[in-house]
Amino acid sequence: MAPPTIRSAPKSTRRDTFKRFVNVSKKFLLDPHHLGPVCLLLFLAEAMCNALIIENVRYTEIDWVAYMQEVEGFLNGTLDYQQLKGDTGPLVYPAGFVYIFSALYFVTNRGKNIHLAQYIFLVLYLLQTVLMHRIYRTTAKVPPYALMIATLTSLRIHSIFVLRLFNDPVAVLLFYISLNLFVSNQWRWGSLFYSLAVSVKMNILLYAPCLLVAYLTNLSYRESFLNLAICGLVQLVLALPFLYANPLGYLKGSFDLGRVFDHTWTVNYRFLPREIFENKYFHMGLLLLHVALLVVFMPALRRFLSSFAKLTVVSNAFNSQCEEEKRRIRKRADGTGLKAGQKRSRSKDSQESFYEEKLKLQNRMSKIAQLLILPFFVTNLIGVACARSIHYQFYAWYYHSLLYLVFCTKLSKPSKFLLLGLIEYCYKTYPSTNFSSVLLHVCHGVLIFGLFQSMKA
């Protein structure tokens, strides 16, 4: 007897299956509302990539030993900030830094177990990744493929976290916790973590102008004052032992706005002679430029933050309406005289129709979070662009926001990725050159101008 023949699937079926596969692939690569799977894959990739870096790339000592020496003085009972020093000079960070790195001092066997410290910073990197991914998912601004490209092509940020062990990632992580809390309208908790971030490194103060406007546009005067009080109280409580020992020494050491940076390590002003780089009038000019840019952007920043406040009220009312509608649908299904199967069918149809409308509105509401995130990122970018000096580790101050910022401009997609690549090149060039320094300023200028053009529309 002849063997049975196996019929192949009709061509139309195979074609439909392929089309569905293509459509699903497009959705997960191009649609910002479907970032979840890509974020999960990138998280796992980052964990493995950083672990491989730790195990296979040599650690470079820059500041870790000095950090441990500075906190060792504190642990030995010295509370006078003027007396806390390391190999790189006196302690120049606020009190939160002292407490956090004192904990690391104990955990890493007085700072000697650098391998363990690297894995601790790997955990910090992954936490930072989770927080930034949450912002990307909430705002639905960046397409998945762009996040993949940016994540997999950046090398410098990994070395800053796990091969250098700077304190900048700790401060930035605390700030991103606060930013996520602000997006969720948890303002008091956000203020607490914002102040904790400032207590690690004062570069977080670059966000302060935007935060003040956010308070005034989103909160009552009483609540704004309360949040400002939380920020101040955190600084006071953390600094109290040092203020008691030497108040002027603490303020001068931890918040030294007149600090002169070493021209040797500058990334952005290699082309300037040392005498101009260290000149106080040059510093004053940069400060005036910083203030001028904030003034120029302020109407747009205020408009965005005010819109965030208004639309948040609408969103909260909508969420309450959704809960009420859900209860009403369930009650209506239970209260009719239909059979059990018919009840479930009718309830399911009603809920599906309702949730379809809810999903459409929620997709539009994702723009609400953009109205808060963009002003914070722009304010920080302006501060970085006007900094008296940028060191390599300062890349951590704004790296995680750059992808978001370029996708808020009207630049073409190739131009967006070119801009990101050029900034990465500037930070990978060591030592910095006249060309790389000028190029970094050009990139900052193009990005700031592009953001101004898109925000004023």
PDB file of N, CA and C in Angstrom, residues 124 127-128 131 167-181 189-201 204:
ATOM      1  N   LEU A 124      24.544  48.632  40.870  1.00  0.00           N
ATOM      2  CA  LEU A 124      24.111  50.024  40.721  1.00  0.00           C
ATOM      3  C   LEU A 124      23.789  50.330  39.256  1.00  0.00           C
ATOM      4  N   LEU A 127      20.449  48.761  38.381  1.00  0.00           N
ATOM      5  CA  LEU A 127      19.361  49.548  38.969  1.00  0.00           C
ATOM      6  C   LEU A 127      19.121  50.816  38.155  1.00  0.00           C
ATOM      7  N   GLN A 128      20.210  51.459  37.758  1.00  0.00           N
ATOM      8  CA  GLN A 128      20.103  52.647  36.911  1.00  0.00           C
ATOM      9  C   GLN A 128      19.408  52.303  35.591  1.00  0.00           C
ATOM     10  N   LEU A 131      15.632  51.915  36.138  1.00  0.00           N
ATOM     11  CA  LEU A 131      14.975  53.208  36.331  1.00  0.00           C
ATOM     12  C   LEU A 131      14.835  53.964  35.012  1.00  0.00           C
ATOM     13  N   ASN A 167      32.149  58.122  42.206  1.00  0.00           N
ATOM     14  CA  ASN A 167      30.948  58.385  43.000  1.00  0.00           C
ATOM     15  C   ASN A 167      29.818  58.978  42.166  1.00  0.00           C
ATOM     16  N   ASP A 168      30.115  59.417  40.958  1.00  0.00           N
ATOM     17  CA  ASP A 168      29.089  60.021  40.102  1.00  0.00           C
ATOM     18  C   ASP A 168      27.902  59.086  39.862  1.00  0.00           C
ATOM     19  N   PRO A 169      28.122  57.794  39.554  1.00  0.00           N
ATOM     20  CA  PRO A 169      26.976  56.900  39.348  1.00  0.00           C
ATOM     21  C   PRO A 169      26.066  56.776  40.562  1.00  0.00           C
ATOM     22  N   VAL A 170      26.628  56.880  41.765  1.00  0.00           N
ATOM     23  CA  VAL A 170      25.807  56.782  42.977  1.00  0.00           C
ATOM     24  C   VAL A 170      24.856  57.971  43.054  1.00  0.00           C
ATOM     25  N   ALA A 171      25.393  59.169  42.811  1.00  0.00           N
ATOM     26  CA  ALA A 171      24.558  60.373  42.847  1.00  0.00           C
ATOM     27  C   ALA A 171      23.489  60.333  41.764  1.00  0.00           C
ATOM     28  N   VAL A 172      23.872  59.917  40.569  1.00  0.00           N
ATOM     29  CA  VAL A 172      22.923  59.875  39.449  1.00  0.00           C
ATOM     30  C   VAL A 172      21.827  58.841  39.700  1.00  0.00           C
ATOM     31  N   LEU A 173      22.189  57.709  40.284  1.00  0.00           N
ATOM     32  CA  LEU A 173      21.190  56.684  40.601  1.00  0.00           C
ATOM     33  C   LEU A 173      20.139  57.229  41.561  1.00  0.00           C
ATOM     34  N   LEU A 174      20.571  57.911  42.601  1.00  0.00           N
ATOM     35  CA  LEU A 174      19.628  58.489  43.563  1.00  0.00           C
ATOM     36  C   LEU A 174      18.738  59.529  42.886  1.00  0.00           C
ATOM     37  N   PHE A 175      19.315  60.301  41.959  1.00  0.00           N
ATOM     38  CA  PHE A 175      18.485  61.275  41.252  1.00  0.00           C
ATOM     39  C   PHE A 175      17.413  60.588  40.413  1.00  0.00           C
ATOM     40  N   TYR A 176      17.774  59.508  39.718  1.00  0.00           N
ATOM     41  CA  TYR A 176      16.789  58.834  38.868  1.00  0.00           C
ATOM     42  C   TYR A 176      15.690  58.174  39.697  1.00  0.00           C
ATOM     43  N   ILE A 177      16.016  57.789  40.920  1.00  0.00           N
ATOM     44  CA  ILE A 177      14.953  57.329  41.823  1.00  0.00           C
ATOM     45  C   ILE A 177      13.984  58.474  42.075  1.00  0.00           C
ATOM     46  N   SER A 178      14.532  59.651  42.366  1.00  0.00           N
ATOM     47  CA  SER A 178      13.675  60.810  42.633  1.00  0.00           C
ATOM     48  C   SER A 178      12.857  61.186  41.404  1.00  0.00           C
ATOM     49  N   LEU A 179      13.461  61.124  40.217  1.00  0.00           N
ATOM     50  CA  LEU A 179      12.740  61.497  38.999  1.00  0.00           C
ATOM     51  C   LEU A 179      11.574  60.547  38.739  1.00  0.00           C
ATOM     52  N   ASN A 180      11.789  59.262  38.953  1.00  0.00           N
ATOM     53  CA  ASN A 180      10.693  58.301  38.800  1.00  0.00           C
ATOM     54  C   ASN A 180       9.586  58.564  39.809  1.00  0.00           C
ATOM     55  N   LEU A 181       9.949  58.986  41.000  1.00  0.00           N
ATOM     56  CA  LEU A 181       8.946  59.323  42.011  1.00  0.00           C
ATOM     57  C   LEU A 181       8.175  60.580  41.617  1.00  0.00           C
ATOM     58  N   TRP A 189       8.539  61.996  48.617  1.00  0.00           N
ATOM     59  CA  TRP A 189       9.575  60.979  48.519  1.00  0.00           C
ATOM     60  C   TRP A 189      10.609  61.363  47.462  1.00  0.00           C
ATOM     61  N   GLY A 190      10.136  61.950  46.373  1.00  0.00           N
ATOM     62  CA  GLY A 190      11.059  62.404  45.338  1.00  0.00           C
ATOM     63  C   GLY A 190      12.015  63.460  45.852  1.00  0.00           C
ATOM     64  N   SER A 191      11.502  64.384  46.652  1.00  0.00           N
ATOM     65  CA  SER A 191      12.354  65.426  47.236  1.00  0.00           C
ATOM     66  C   SER A 191      13.385  64.827  48.180  1.00  0.00           C
ATOM     67  N   LEU A 192      12.981  63.815  48.925  1.00  0.00           N
ATOM     68  CA  LEU A 192      13.911  63.141  49.833  1.00  0.00           C
ATOM     69  C   LEU A 192      15.080  62.540  49.055  1.00  0.00           C
ATOM     70  N   PHE A 193      14.778  61.795  47.999  1.00  0.00           N
ATOM     71  CA  PHE A 193      15.856  61.149  47.236  1.00  0.00           C
ATOM     72  C   PHE A 193      16.652  62.166  46.421  1.00  0.00           C
ATOM     73  N   TYR A 194      15.999  63.245  45.991  1.00  0.00           N
ATOM     74  CA  TYR A 194      16.750  64.290  45.293  1.00  0.00           C
ATOM     75  C   TYR A 194      17.804  64.888  46.215  1.00  0.00           C
ATOM     76  N   SER A 195      17.416  65.171  47.435  1.00  0.00           N
ATOM     77  CA  SER A 195      18.369  65.742  48.389  1.00  0.00           C
ATOM     78  C   SER A 195      19.465  64.745  48.743  1.00  0.00           C
ATOM     79  N   LEU A 196      19.115  63.460  48.824  1.00  0.00           N
ATOM     80  CA  LEU A 196      20.140  62.436  49.056  1.00  0.00           C
ATOM     81  C   LEU A 196      21.144  62.418  47.904  1.00  0.00           C
ATOM     82  N   ALA A 197      20.656  62.600  46.685  1.00  0.00           N
ATOM     83  CA  ALA A 197      21.559  62.646  45.530  1.00  0.00           C
ATOM     84  C   ALA A 197      22.503  63.838  45.623  1.00  0.00           C
ATOM     85  N   VAL A 198      21.966  64.989  46.001  1.00  0.00           N
ATOM     86  CA  VAL A 198      22.807  66.183  46.178  1.00  0.00           C
ATOM     87  C   VAL A 198      23.852  65.952  47.256  1.00  0.00           C
ATOM     88  N   SER A 199      23.501  65.166  48.271  1.00  0.00           N
ATOM     89  CA  SER A 199      24.429  64.923  49.378  1.00  0.00           C
ATOM     90  C   SER A 199      25.598  64.027  48.982  1.00  0.00           C
ATOM     91  N   VAL A 200      25.519  63.412  47.806  1.00  0.00           N
ATOM     92  CA  VAL A 200      26.632  62.586  47.316  1.00  0.00           C
ATOM     93  C   VAL A 200      27.547  63.412  46.420  1.00  0.00           C
ATOM     94  N   LYS A 201      26.952  64.218  45.547  1.00  0.00           N
ATOM     95  CA  LYS A 201      27.742  65.096  44.679  1.00  0.00           C
ATOM     96  C   LYS A 201      26.869  66.253  44.232  1.00  0.00           C
ATOM     97  N   ILE A 204      24.172  67.400  41.042  1.00  0.00           N
ATOM     98  CA  ILE A 204      22.717  67.196  40.972  1.00  0.00           C
ATOM     99  C   ILE A 204      21.984  68.530  41.123  1.00  0.00           C
TER     100      ILE A 204
END
